[in-house]
Amino acid sequence: YGDHRDLHLSLRRQRQMCIRDRYIGAMSGTSHDAVDVSLISVTKKNIKLEAFDSIKIPKNLSDDISNTITNNLISLSDLGVLNKKVGLIFAKAVSRIIDKNVIKNPQNIAVGISGQTIRHEPNIKNNFSMQIGDPNIISAQTGTTVISDFRNMHIAKGGEGAPLVPEFHAQLFRSKKVSRVIINIGGISNYTFIKSDGSYFGTDTGPGNALMDAYCLNVLGLDFDRNGAIAQKGNILDKELKKMLSKPFFKRKGIKSTGKELFNFNFIPKNLLKQDKKDVLATLTELTAISISNAIKKAGHDVKNIYVCGGGSNNKTLMKRLSYHLDTKINSTTALGLNPQAIESMAFGWLAYRRINNIPSDVRLKNNRVIKALLGSVSKSI
C-alpha cells in the first residue's frame, strides 16, 4: 500500500507541475542597464501579463559587464565573481516581483532567465553563446525552479542561438485578419514577420540602441539620448553612414544574429567621432533605422501593420526615421495593450513554460528549415 501511495503522490506532483500556469521571465539585454521581470499566466490559448517590474543594475556592475564584452578579456577568477554578482541581481529582481505580488508558494513558480550575454559567436567553427548569472543562486535565494541557458541547445541543433523571441511573438501577436511585423529594439534590433495563418520569420537586423548608447556614455557622459532629443537636432552624415552600412554583417541574407561583439563603441568610425555630437547621434540613429527597414524590405515582407517593443520604442527620433523608411505609421505595442518594455522578459517566462512542460521550441536554420528542440536547463534547489 505504501509503495502505491508514494507512486500516486509522485504522479500527482508531476500533474501539478504540468498544469501550473504562472511563470516569471527575467531579462537583461545587451544594454545591461536593468533586469526586467514579468509575471505571466500561460494557458494553451492565452498569454497574459500579470505584473511587470524592473530593477536597475548598479553602475559598477554594468561597467564590469560592458568592459568584459568590449575588451573580450577577463580572468577566470573575475569571471566567476561576475557570474555570481549577476546571479545575485537576477535573484533580487525575481524576489521583488514575488514579494510585490504576494506569491506564497514560490516553489510552484518556474522562472526563465536570459542571463547576461557576454559573448555570442554563432559563426565561428566551434560556435557558442555565453551567458552569466548563476541560476543556482537564483533558485536557492528565491525558492523557485529556474530555467536558463536557452541559447546553446539552439546552436547545437544548427541555429544561431538568437533571436529566441520570434516564436513567442507569433504566439502573442498573431492576428487572424492581417499580417504583422513586430520590431524589438534593445541594444540589438530584431524583427518578426507574422502571417495571419500563424507562420513567421524572425532575424536580428543589427544595432538597436547599442551604438547610440555607447557614444552617449563614452563621449557625452550620458546613459542615453533621451527621446532622441540630441539626434533630432543633428544632420545625417551620409558618407559615414554608407561606410558603416558597407560592413559584411549588413550584406548577409536570411536569418542572422549578432551582439555587442560587433556593435560596440569600437565599431563607430574614427572620423565620425570627430564630428559634432548632434550629427554623430543623428547618423547612428539613422543607421539603426535604415538597417531595420532594409532587412524587412529585402525579405519582401508586408509592412502595413508594424509594432515596436523594447527600449528603442521610447526614442521619438528613431521612430520617425523608421516610419519614414518603411513608409507607414508605426506604433508601439502599447497600441495592442502590451507594455513594450515587458515583451522580452515575458518571452523568457513563456520559454520557461515550454521547458517545464516539455514542449519543444522551433529552431529555424539558415536554410529556413525548422526543427524542434527542448530549450533550457533546469536548476532546482528543493
C-alpha positions as a printed NumPy array, in Angstrom:
array([[  0.   ,   0.   ,   0.   ],
       [  2.832,   2.368,   0.905],
       [  4.511,   1.891,  -2.495],
       [  1.231,   2.585,  -4.33 ],
       [  0.622,   5.7  ,  -2.232],
       [  4.113,   7.029,  -2.97 ],
       [  3.571,   6.409,  -6.685],
       [  0.222,   8.199,  -6.532],
       [  1.757,  11.209,  -4.806],
       [  4.599,  11.297,  -7.328],
       [  2.184,  11.268, -10.265],
       [  0.069,  13.982,  -8.632],
       [  3.152,  16.205,  -8.206],
       [  4.039,  15.699, -11.871],
       [  0.496,  16.668, -12.906],
       [  0.664,  19.75 , -10.707],
       [  3.917,  20.77 , -12.389],
       [  2.327,  20.421, -15.813],
       [ -0.843,  22.402, -15.027],
       [  0.862,  25.345, -13.33 ],
       [  0.033,  28.454, -15.288],
       [  2.097,  31.252, -13.707],
       [  5.667,  31.875, -14.776],
       [  8.289,  34.554, -14.331],
       [ 10.625,  35.793, -17.043],
       [ 13.744,  37.807, -16.178],
       [ 15.697,  39.575, -18.885],
       [ 18.944,  41.526, -19.026],
       [ 19.639,  42.519, -22.598],
       [ 22.6  ,  43.902, -24.488],
       [ 22.088,  47.279, -22.842],
       [ 22.791,  45.614, -19.448],
       [ 21.279,  48.575, -17.604],
       [ 18.453,  46.735, -15.831],
       [ 16.848,  43.381, -15.172],
       [ 13.272,  43.433, -16.459],
       [ 10.9  ,  40.936, -14.849],
       [  7.445,  39.817, -15.956],
       [  4.936,  37.634, -14.147],
       [  2.733,  35.939, -16.722],
       [ -0.029,  33.382, -16.809],
       [  0.004,  30.865, -19.662],
       [ -2.638,  28.532, -20.992],
       [ -2.821,  26.76 , -24.336],
       [ -4.899,  29.634, -25.715],
       [ -3.67 ,  32.694, -23.871],
       [ -0.596,  34.518, -22.576],
       [ -1.37 ,  37.256, -20.054],
       [  0.932,  39.781, -18.398],
       [  0.005,  39.933, -14.716],
       [  2.802,  42.182, -13.43 ],
       [  5.958,  43.891, -14.637],
       [  8.917,  45.208, -12.664],
       [ 12.413,  46.433, -13.446],
       [ 15.438,  46.72 , -11.216],
       [ 18.419,  48.852, -12.213],
       [ 21.803,  47.146, -12.473],
       [ 24.328,  49.063, -10.327],
       [ 26.679,  51.168, -12.435],
       [ 29.847,  49.418, -11.25 ],
       [ 28.39 ,  46.044, -12.217],
       [ 27.135,  47.376, -15.546],
       [ 30.595,  48.808, -16.228],
       [ 32.227,  45.442, -15.447],
       [ 29.857,  43.729, -17.892],
       [ 30.496,  46.361, -20.551],
       [ 34.289,  46.151, -20.183],
       [ 34.208,  42.357, -20.396],
       [ 32.179,  42.45 , -23.601],
       [ 34.094,  45.27 , -25.278],
       [ 37.593,  44.124, -24.355],
       [ 36.874,  40.399, -24.764],
       [ 39.155,  39.83 , -21.783],
       [ 38.662,  38.721, -18.164],
       [ 40.493,  36.451, -15.709],
       [ 38.849,  33.193, -14.676],
       [ 38.646,  34.454, -11.093],
       [ 36.964,  37.709, -12.122],
       [ 34.604,  35.809, -14.432],
       [ 33.493,  33.625, -11.52 ],
       [ 32.862,  36.691,  -9.358],
       [ 30.972,  38.459, -12.162],
       [ 28.864,  35.344, -12.756],
       [ 27.83 ,  35.355,  -9.094],
       [ 27.146,  39.11 ,  -8.956],
       [ 24.866,  38.899, -11.992],
       [ 23.113,  35.906, -10.424],
       [ 22.524,  37.913,  -7.261],
       [ 20.978,  40.881,  -9.109],
       [ 18.683,  38.481, -11.007],
       [ 17.716,  36.858,  -7.691],
       [ 16.939,  40.274,  -6.203],
       [ 14.739,  41.172,  -9.184],
       [ 12.846,  37.864,  -9.089],
       [ 12.384,  38.065,  -5.306],
       [ 10.938,  41.553,  -5.591],
       [  8.226,  40.614,  -8.074],
       [  7.378,  37.575,  -5.93 ],
       [  7.045,  39.789,  -2.851],
       [  5.113,  42.526,  -4.629],
       [  2.567,  40.03 ,  -5.91 ],
       [  2.344,  38.082,  -2.631],
       [  3.219,  34.73 ,  -4.188],
       [  3.007,  32.449,  -1.161],
       [  4.382,  29.28 ,  -2.753],
       [  7.351,  30.26 ,  -4.955],
       [  8.328,  26.601,  -5.209],
       [  5.399,  26.31 ,  -7.629],
       [  6.828,  29.038,  -9.859],
       [  9.232,  28.414, -12.747],
       [ 11.499,  31.29 , -13.763],
       [ 13.039,  31.667, -17.205],
       [ 16.172,  33.819, -17.211],
       [ 18.048,  35.241, -20.144],
       [ 21.286,  35.501, -18.223],
       [ 23.644,  38.273, -19.252],
       [ 25.206,  37.569, -22.635],
       [ 28.912,  38.393, -22.588],
       [ 29.901,  36.604, -25.797],
       [ 27.853,  35.482, -28.768],
       [ 29.842,  33.741, -31.522],
       [ 27.399,  31.892, -33.807],
       [ 29.53 ,  31.983, -36.959],
       [ 32.884,  30.526, -35.914],
       [ 33.812,  26.849, -36.274],
       [ 33.218,  25.983, -32.613],
       [ 30.274,  28.336, -32.232],
       [ 28.762,  29.176, -28.86 ],
       [ 26.856,  31.733, -26.839],
       [ 27.946,  32.577, -23.294],
       [ 25.64 ,  33.932, -20.596],
       [ 26.494,  34.652, -16.968],
       [ 24.23 ,  34.852, -13.928],
       [ 24.399,  31.641, -11.896],
       [ 20.922,  30.036, -11.994],
       [ 21.717,  28.009,  -8.867],
       [ 21.987,  31.21 ,  -6.817],
       [ 18.685,  32.459,  -8.216],
       [ 16.941,  29.179,  -7.416],
       [ 18.439,  28.94 ,  -3.924],
       [ 17.568,  32.527,  -2.971],
       [ 14.038,  32.601,  -4.434],
       [ 12.93 ,  29.002,  -3.847],
       [ 11.858,  28.745,  -7.492],
       [ 12.716,  26.379, -10.313],
       [ 15.   ,  28.28 , -12.697],
       [ 15.334,  27.598, -16.414],
       [ 18.453,  29.009, -18.075],
       [ 20.899,  28.569, -20.975],
       [ 18.305,  28.536, -23.756],
       [ 20.738,  29.513, -26.499],
       [ 23.306,  26.726, -26.642],
       [ 20.86 ,  23.906, -27.433],
       [ 19.513,  26.183, -30.165],
       [ 23.073,  26.412, -31.539],
       [ 23.729,  22.688, -31.011],
       [ 20.726,  21.946, -33.223],
       [ 22.05 ,  24.169, -36.007],
       [ 20.519,  27.541, -35.143],
       [ 22.327,  30.731, -34.147],
       [ 21.043,  30.931, -30.57 ],
       [ 19.288,  34.193, -31.365],
       [ 16.873,  35.72 , -31.721],
       [ 14.828,  33.493, -29.417],
       [ 11.718,  35.673, -29.384],
       [ 10.135,  35.19 , -32.871],
       [  8.137,  32.077, -31.929],
       [  6.861,  33.889, -28.844],
       [  5.992,  36.966, -30.928],
       [  3.996,  34.7  , -33.246],
       [  2.078,  33.251, -30.284],
       [  1.437,  36.603, -28.623],
       [  0.802,  38.929, -31.569],
       [ -0.748,  36.806, -34.297],
       [ -3.857,  38.274, -35.912],
       [ -6.124,  36.018, -37.978],
       [ -7.042,  39.019, -40.123],
       [ -3.74 ,  40.708, -41.038],
       [ -0.016,  40.092, -41.157],
       [  2.071,  41.939, -38.58 ],
       [  5.672,  42.971, -38.091],
       [  6.989,  43.148, -34.523],
       [ 10.261,  45.058, -34.156],
       [ 12.201,  44.631, -30.937],
       [ 14.773,  47.36 , -30.313],
       [ 17.053,  46.745, -27.366],
       [ 20.831,  47.044, -27.594],
       [ 20.467,  44.912, -30.733],
       [ 17.43 ,  45.006, -33.046],
       [ 15.422,  42.095, -34.379],
       [ 12.066,  41.709, -36.056],
       [  9.414,  39.046, -36.548],
       [  7.087,  38.902, -39.542],
       [  3.88 ,  37.055, -38.582],
       [  1.381,  35.946, -41.214],
       [ -2.318,  35.667, -40.445],
       [ -2.025,  31.865, -40.692],
       [  0.485,  31.87 , -37.792],
       [  3.63 ,  31.187, -39.818],
       [  6.51 ,  33.532, -39.093],
       [ 10.075,  34.595, -39.848],
       [ 12.477,  36.348, -37.485],
       [ 16.047,  37.625, -37.516],
       [ 18.445,  40.124, -35.973],
       [ 18.972,  43.226, -38.104],
       [ 21.925,  44.959, -36.421],
       [ 22.324,  47.671, -33.799],
       [ 19.4  ,  48.949, -31.807],
       [ 20.401,  51.325, -29.046],
       [ 23.91 ,  49.87 , -28.678],
       [ 25.907,  52.374, -30.707],
       [ 23.875,  55.419, -29.678],
       [ 24.208,  54.483, -26.001],
       [ 27.927,  53.7  , -26.337],
       [ 28.548,  57.146, -27.83 ],
       [ 26.487,  58.875, -25.152],
       [ 28.306,  57.031, -22.373],
       [ 31.857,  57.294, -23.701],
       [ 31.748,  60.817, -25.144],
       [ 28.879,  62.735, -23.538],
       [ 28.807,  61.163, -20.097],
       [ 25.109,  60.325, -20.543],
       [ 23.38 ,  56.968, -20.255],
       [ 21.424,  57.566, -23.47 ],
       [ 19.893,  60.214, -25.751],
       [ 16.547,  60.669, -24.032],
       [ 13.692,  60.628, -26.575],
       [ 16.315,  61.094, -29.318],
       [ 16.375,  64.792, -28.452],
       [ 20.041,  65.35 , -29.367],
       [ 19.842,  63.32 , -32.587],
       [ 16.722,  65.21 , -33.625],
       [ 18.773,  68.428, -33.892],
       [ 21.58 ,  66.896, -35.952],
       [ 22.3  ,  66.199, -39.612],
       [ 22.837,  62.721, -41.041],
       [ 26.369,  62.314, -42.395],
       [ 25.838,  60.168, -45.49 ],
       [ 29.492,  59.29 , -46.112],
       [ 29.986,  57.838, -42.639],
       [ 26.575,  56.147, -42.752],
       [ 27.454,  54.373, -46.004],
       [ 30.792,  53.299, -44.543],
       [ 29.034,  51.577, -41.627],
       [ 26.369,  50.023, -43.857],
       [ 29.101,  48.509, -46.041],
       [ 30.146,  46.123, -43.245],
       [ 29.74 ,  42.387, -44.045],
       [ 27.001,  41.808, -41.452],
       [ 24.544,  44.014, -43.331],
       [ 25.194,  42.131, -46.571],
       [ 24.352,  38.724, -45.117],
       [ 21.   ,  37.365, -46.243],
       [ 18.468,  35.259, -44.388],
       [ 18.491,  34.512, -40.678],
       [ 21.394,  36.019, -38.74 ],
       [ 22.264,  37.082, -35.226],
       [ 24.719,  39.494, -33.701],
       [ 25.683,  41.269, -30.483],
       [ 27.988,  43.789, -28.902],
       [ 30.998,  41.764, -30.023],
       [ 30.487,  43.704, -33.269],
       [ 28.275,  46.661, -32.419],
       [ 30.191,  48.405, -29.665],
       [ 31.963,  51.769, -29.395],
       [ 34.88 ,  50.499, -31.497],
       [ 32.508,  49.992, -34.445],
       [ 31.946,  53.744, -34.804],
       [ 34.309,  55.189, -37.477],
       [ 37.014,  57.415, -36.031],
       [ 36.197,  60.175, -38.494],
       [ 32.567,  60.156, -37.353],
       [ 33.679,  60.567, -33.738],
       [ 35.342,  63.857, -34.732],
       [ 32.058,  65.399, -35.867],
       [ 29.51 ,  67.483, -33.973],
       [ 27.767,  65.406, -31.279],
       [ 24.324,  66.112, -32.724],
       [ 25.414,  64.88 , -36.156],
       [ 27.048,  61.773, -34.688],
       [ 23.845,  60.765, -32.883],
       [ 21.69 ,  61.62 , -35.889],
       [ 23.878,  59.347, -38.03 ],
       [ 23.908,  56.482, -35.528],
       [ 20.138,  56.758, -35.142],
       [ 19.781,  56.62 , -38.918],
       [ 21.991,  53.523, -39.043],
       [ 19.615,  51.711, -36.691],
       [ 16.517,  52.862, -38.583],
       [ 17.803,  52.071, -42.059],
       [ 19.332,  48.698, -41.119],
       [ 15.982,  47.583, -39.697],
       [ 13.991,  48.858, -42.668],
       [ 16.464,  47.389, -45.185],
       [ 16.225,  43.948, -43.574],
       [ 12.425,  43.977, -43.714],
       [ 12.267,  45.308, -47.27 ],
       [ 14.887,  42.901, -48.646],
       [ 12.925,  39.969, -47.212],
       [  9.848,  41.209, -49.085],
       [  7.61 ,  41.331, -46.037],
       [  4.313,  43.197, -45.839],
       [  4.91 ,  46.3  , -43.713],
       [  1.435,  47.762, -43.173],
       [  0.962,  46.719, -39.535],
       [  4.133,  47.433, -37.572],
       [  4.556,  47.493, -33.798],
       [  7.722,  48.232, -31.842],
       [  8.774,  46.964, -28.419],
       [ 11.916,  47.342, -26.318],
       [ 13.617,  50.45 , -25.002],
       [ 14.087,  51.883, -28.506],
       [ 10.339,  52.453, -28.765],
       [ 10.843,  55.476, -26.472],
       [ 13.213,  57.154, -28.933],
       [ 10.922,  59.527, -30.847],
       [ 13.551,  60.423, -33.445],
       [ 14.261,  56.758, -34.158],
       [ 10.541,  56.038, -34.519],
       [ 10.147,  58.905, -37.005],
       [ 13.066,  57.664, -39.114],
       [ 11.726,  54.102, -39.076],
       [  8.323,  55.347, -40.183],
       [  9.977,  57.35 , -42.963],
       [ 11.992,  54.433, -44.324],
       [  9.152,  51.928, -44.081],
       [  6.693,  54.488, -45.44 ],
       [  3.963,  53.689, -42.955],
       [  2.744,  54.624, -39.498],
       [  4.481,  52.753, -36.683],
       [  3.035,  52.133, -33.225],
       [  4.497,  50.695, -30.064],
       [  2.932,  47.507, -28.702],
       [  1.041,  49.758, -26.287],
       [ -1.499,  50.028, -29.127],
       [ -2.077,  46.285, -28.694],
       [ -2.433,  46.612, -24.934],
       [  1.053,  45.404, -24.003],
       [  3.872,  47.276, -22.282],
       [  6.697,  47.466, -24.88 ],
       [  9.3  ,  47.173, -22.131],
       [  7.841,  43.885, -20.865],
       [  7.785,  41.836, -24.067],
       [ 11.265,  40.269, -23.877],
       [ 11.012,  39.284, -20.228],
       [  7.555,  37.846, -20.982],
       [  9.222,  35.749, -23.684],
       [ 11.568,  34.133, -21.173],
       [  8.628,  33.365, -18.883],
       [  6.956,  31.67 , -21.849],
       [ 10.138,  29.742, -22.641],
       [ 10.128,  28.536, -19.019],
       [  6.535,  27.365, -19.52 ],
       [  7.622,  25.433, -22.614],
       [ 10.574,  23.794, -20.873],
       [  8.789,  22.859, -17.658],
       [  6.015,  21.237, -19.694],
       [  8.494,  19.564, -22.09 ],
       [  7.164,  21.393, -25.156],
       [  9.829,  21.665, -27.876],
       [ 10.505,  25.061, -29.437],
       [ 11.283,  25.975, -33.02 ],
       [ 14.88 ,  26.204, -34.179],
       [ 14.957,  27.898, -37.571],
       [ 18.055,  27.023, -39.581],
       [ 19.852,  29.235, -42.09 ],
       [ 18.109,  27.481, -44.981],
       [ 14.798,  28.424, -43.31 ],
       [ 14.072,  24.8  , -42.381],
       [ 12.543,  24.439, -38.914],
       [ 13.409,  21.669, -36.461],
       [ 12.296,  21.169, -32.859],
       [ 14.359,  21.229, -29.675],
       [ 13.757,  21.314, -25.949],
       [ 15.467,  24.561, -24.913],
       [ 16.776,  25.406, -21.45 ],
       [ 18.481,  23.754, -18.481],
       [ 16.683,  23.281, -15.144],
       [ 18.043,  24.313, -11.721],
       [ 16.023,  23.465,  -8.625],
       [ 17.096,  23.928,  -5.006],
       [ 14.384,  21.797,  -3.342]])
